[in-house]
C-alpha cells in the first residue's frame, strides 16, 4: 500500500500513537473552546460524549496529565473517531497533506452561515 493511501489502521503502533497524540491535542484545544461542531457531522457521538465527560471530570489536570490520561483511558474512542473521519496519514503518523487545524478550517468554511 502506498503512503498516499495509509489510514489510521494501516499505521504501525508508534505511528498510530503519534497520530492519536496529534489528534488528542487538537481535540482538547477545541473542547476547551467549545468548538467541536465539525466532528459532530460524523457518527461519533458516543465516542465524543465519553471523551468529553473524561475531559470535564479531569479539567484541573495539567495539559500533560490530561493528554497522557485521555490517550491511556480513551484511546479506543479516539481511534474510533479517526477511523470514522477517514483521513490519510504519512508512515510516521502525521496527517498527509494537511493538519488538524487546516482540516477544521476547511470544513468550517463549508458550513453555510445562518442569518
PDB file of C-alpha atoms in Angstrom:
ATOM      1  CA  UNK A   1       0.000   0.000   0.000  1.00  0.00           C
ATOM      2  CA  UNK A   2       1.441   3.400  -0.909  1.00  0.00           C
ATOM      3  CA  UNK A   3       1.832   6.163   1.664  1.00  0.00           C
ATOM      4  CA  UNK A   4      -0.928   8.153  -0.046  1.00  0.00           C
ATOM      5  CA  UNK A   5      -3.446   5.504   0.993  1.00  0.00           C
ATOM      6  CA  UNK A   6      -2.492   4.942   4.641  1.00  0.00           C
ATOM      7  CA  UNK A   7      -5.385   5.079   7.094  1.00  0.00           C
ATOM      8  CA  UNK A   8      -5.166   5.061  10.876  1.00  0.00           C
ATOM      9  CA  UNK A   9      -5.493   1.258  10.960  1.00  0.00           C
ATOM     10  CA  UNK A  10      -2.628   0.821   8.458  1.00  0.00           C
ATOM     11  CA  UNK A  11      -0.105   2.541  10.720  1.00  0.00           C
ATOM     12  CA  UNK A  12       2.297   0.665  12.975  1.00  0.00           C
ATOM     13  CA  UNK A  13       1.913   1.090  16.739  1.00  0.00           C
ATOM     14  CA  UNK A  14       4.356   4.017  17.071  1.00  0.00           C
ATOM     15  CA  UNK A  15       2.906   5.899  14.103  1.00  0.00           C
ATOM     16  CA  UNK A  16      -0.621   5.256  15.347  1.00  0.00           C
ATOM     17  CA  UNK A  17       0.335   6.667  18.755  1.00  0.00           C
ATOM     18  CA  UNK A  18       1.748   9.773  17.032  1.00  0.00           C
ATOM     19  CA  UNK A  19      -1.490  10.203  15.068  1.00  0.00           C
ATOM     20  CA  UNK A  20      -3.594   9.763  18.205  1.00  0.00           C
ATOM     21  CA  UNK A  21      -1.482  12.248  20.177  1.00  0.00           C
ATOM     22  CA  UNK A  22      -1.721  14.888  17.418  1.00  0.00           C
ATOM     23  CA  UNK A  23      -5.480  14.421  17.228  1.00  0.00           C
ATOM     24  CA  UNK A  24      -5.867  14.477  21.029  1.00  0.00           C
ATOM     25  CA  UNK A  25      -4.046  17.839  21.228  1.00  0.00           C
ATOM     26  CA  UNK A  26      -6.366  19.215  18.524  1.00  0.00           C
ATOM     27  CA  UNK A  27      -9.452  17.717  20.185  1.00  0.00           C
ATOM     28  CA  UNK A  28      -8.662  19.043  23.659  1.00  0.00           C
ATOM     29  CA  UNK A  29      -7.947  22.545  22.342  1.00  0.00           C
ATOM     30  CA  UNK A  30     -11.327  22.608  20.578  1.00  0.00           C
ATOM     31  CA  UNK A  31     -13.065  21.055  23.587  1.00  0.00           C
ATOM     32  CA  UNK A  32     -11.789  23.917  25.738  1.00  0.00           C
ATOM     33  CA  UNK A  33     -13.051  26.422  23.141  1.00  0.00           C
ATOM     34  CA  UNK A  34     -16.400  24.609  22.919  1.00  0.00           C
ATOM     35  CA  UNK A  35     -15.886  24.226  19.175  1.00  0.00           C
ATOM     36  CA  UNK A  36     -16.196  20.549  18.302  1.00  0.00           C
ATOM     37  CA  UNK A  37     -19.192  21.054  15.993  1.00  0.00           C
ATOM     38  CA  UNK A  38     -17.292  19.958  12.892  1.00  0.00           C
ATOM     39  CA  UNK A  39     -16.781  16.474  14.359  1.00  0.00           C
ATOM     40  CA  UNK A  40     -20.479  16.182  15.160  1.00  0.00           C
ATOM     41  CA  UNK A  41     -21.213  15.783  11.451  1.00  0.00           C
ATOM     42  CA  UNK A  42     -19.720  12.285  11.759  1.00  0.00           C
ATOM     43  CA  UNK A  43     -21.313   9.375  13.599  1.00  0.00           C
ATOM     44  CA  UNK A  44     -19.042   9.602  16.615  1.00  0.00           C
ATOM     45  CA  UNK A  45     -21.433  10.993  19.231  1.00  0.00           C
ATOM     46  CA  UNK A  46     -20.918   8.141  21.690  1.00  0.00           C
ATOM     47  CA  UNK A  47     -17.142   8.436  21.490  1.00  0.00           C
ATOM     48  CA  UNK A  48     -17.233  12.214  21.831  1.00  0.00           C
ATOM     49  CA  UNK A  49     -19.635  12.110  24.784  1.00  0.00           C
ATOM     50  CA  UNK A  50     -17.409   9.716  26.704  1.00  0.00           C
ATOM     51  CA  UNK A  51     -14.222  11.635  25.884  1.00  0.00           C
ATOM     52  CA  UNK A  52     -15.873  14.947  26.768  1.00  0.00           C
ATOM     53  CA  UNK A  53     -17.041  13.585  30.118  1.00  0.00           C
ATOM     54  CA  UNK A  54     -13.491  12.448  30.880  1.00  0.00           C
ATOM     55  CA  UNK A  55     -12.090  15.863  29.901  1.00  0.00           C
ATOM     56  CA  UNK A  56     -14.670  17.688  32.013  1.00  0.00           C
ATOM     57  CA  UNK A  57     -14.130  15.483  35.059  1.00  0.00           C
ATOM     58  CA  UNK A  58     -10.363  15.963  34.808  1.00  0.00           C
ATOM     59  CA  UNK A  59     -10.346  19.626  33.751  1.00  0.00           C
ATOM     60  CA  UNK A  60      -7.966  20.568  36.571  1.00  0.00           C
ATOM     61  CA  UNK A  61      -5.220  18.249  35.318  1.00  0.00           C
ATOM     62  CA  UNK A  62      -2.168  19.872  33.779  1.00  0.00           C
ATOM     63  CA  UNK A  63      -2.173  19.762  29.952  1.00  0.00           C
ATOM     64  CA  UNK A  64       0.445  16.988  30.014  1.00  0.00           C
ATOM     65  CA  UNK A  65      -1.560  14.908  32.516  1.00  0.00           C
ATOM     66  CA  UNK A  66      -4.745  15.409  30.523  1.00  0.00           C
ATOM     67  CA  UNK A  67      -3.165  14.273  27.238  1.00  0.00           C
ATOM     68  CA  UNK A  68      -1.487  11.259  28.851  1.00  0.00           C
ATOM     69  CA  UNK A  69      -4.637  10.249  30.719  1.00  0.00           C
ATOM     70  CA  UNK A  70      -7.076  10.641  27.865  1.00  0.00           C
ATOM     71  CA  UNK A  71      -4.813   8.713  25.482  1.00  0.00           C
ATOM     72  CA  UNK A  72      -4.457   5.921  28.039  1.00  0.00           C
ATOM     73  CA  UNK A  73      -8.100   5.711  29.116  1.00  0.00           C
ATOM     74  CA  UNK A  74      -9.941   6.733  25.922  1.00  0.00           C
ATOM     75  CA  UNK A  75      -7.558   5.531  23.209  1.00  0.00           C
ATOM     76  CA  UNK A  76     -10.124   3.249  21.588  1.00  0.00           C
ATOM     77  CA  UNK A  77     -12.650   6.101  21.396  1.00  0.00           C
ATOM     78  CA  UNK A  78     -10.152   8.406  19.693  1.00  0.00           C
ATOM     79  CA  UNK A  79      -9.289   5.557  17.345  1.00  0.00           C
ATOM     80  CA  UNK A  80     -12.986   5.151  16.529  1.00  0.00           C
ATOM     81  CA  UNK A  81     -13.233   8.857  15.655  1.00  0.00           C
ATOM     82  CA  UNK A  82     -10.152   8.684  13.429  1.00  0.00           C
ATOM     83  CA  UNK A  83     -11.477   5.585  11.654  1.00  0.00           C
ATOM     84  CA  UNK A  84     -14.761   7.393  11.014  1.00  0.00           C
ATOM     85  CA  UNK A  85     -13.219  10.669   9.804  1.00  0.00           C
ATOM     86  CA  UNK A  86     -11.053   8.679   7.341  1.00  0.00           C
ATOM     87  CA  UNK A  87      -8.014  10.900   6.953  1.00  0.00           C
ATOM     88  CA  UNK A  88      -4.834   9.743   5.218  1.00  0.00           C
ATOM     89  CA  UNK A  89      -1.501   9.612   7.026  1.00  0.00           C
ATOM     90  CA  UNK A  90       2.204   9.531   6.372  1.00  0.00           C
ATOM     91  CA  UNK A  91       4.018   6.410   7.575  1.00  0.00           C
ATOM     92  CA  UNK A  92       5.233   8.331  10.662  1.00  0.00           C
ATOM     93  CA  UNK A  93       1.654   9.077  11.811  1.00  0.00           C
ATOM     94  CA  UNK A  94       1.394  12.706  10.742  1.00  0.00           C
ATOM     95  CA  UNK A  95      -1.531  13.727   8.566  1.00  0.00           C
ATOM     96  CA  UNK A  96      -0.868  13.558   4.850  1.00  0.00           C
ATOM     97  CA  UNK A  97      -1.067  16.966   3.127  1.00  0.00           C
ATOM     98  CA  UNK A  98      -2.905  18.673   5.993  1.00  0.00           C
ATOM     99  CA  UNK A  99      -3.033  19.471   9.711  1.00  0.00           C
ATOM    100  CA  UNK A 100      -5.988  19.037  12.034  1.00  0.00           C
ATOM    101  CA  UNK A 101      -6.387  22.814  12.255  1.00  0.00           C
ATOM    102  CA  UNK A 102      -6.299  23.045   8.457  1.00  0.00           C
ATOM    103  CA  UNK A 103      -8.896  20.280   8.197  1.00  0.00           C
ATOM    104  CA  UNK A 104     -11.072  22.091  10.733  1.00  0.00           C
ATOM    105  CA  UNK A 105     -10.860  25.414   8.858  1.00  0.00           C
ATOM    106  CA  UNK A 106     -11.670  23.721   5.529  1.00  0.00           C
ATOM    107  CA  UNK A 107     -14.739  22.026   6.982  1.00  0.00           C
ATOM    108  CA  UNK A 108     -15.826  25.139   8.859  1.00  0.00           C
ATOM    109  CA  UNK A 109     -15.665  27.159   5.631  1.00  0.00           C
ATOM    110  CA  UNK A 110     -18.099  24.696   4.011  1.00  0.00           C
ATOM    111  CA  UNK A 111     -20.810  25.396   6.587  1.00  0.00           C
ATOM    112  CA  UNK A 112     -23.487  27.735   5.335  1.00  0.00           C
ATOM    113  CA  UNK A 113     -23.655  30.805   7.506  1.00  0.00           C
ATOM    114  CA  UNK A 114     -27.033  31.403   9.143  1.00  0.00           C
ATOM    115  CA  UNK A 115     -28.815  34.693   9.485  1.00  0.00           C
TER     116      UNK A 115
END
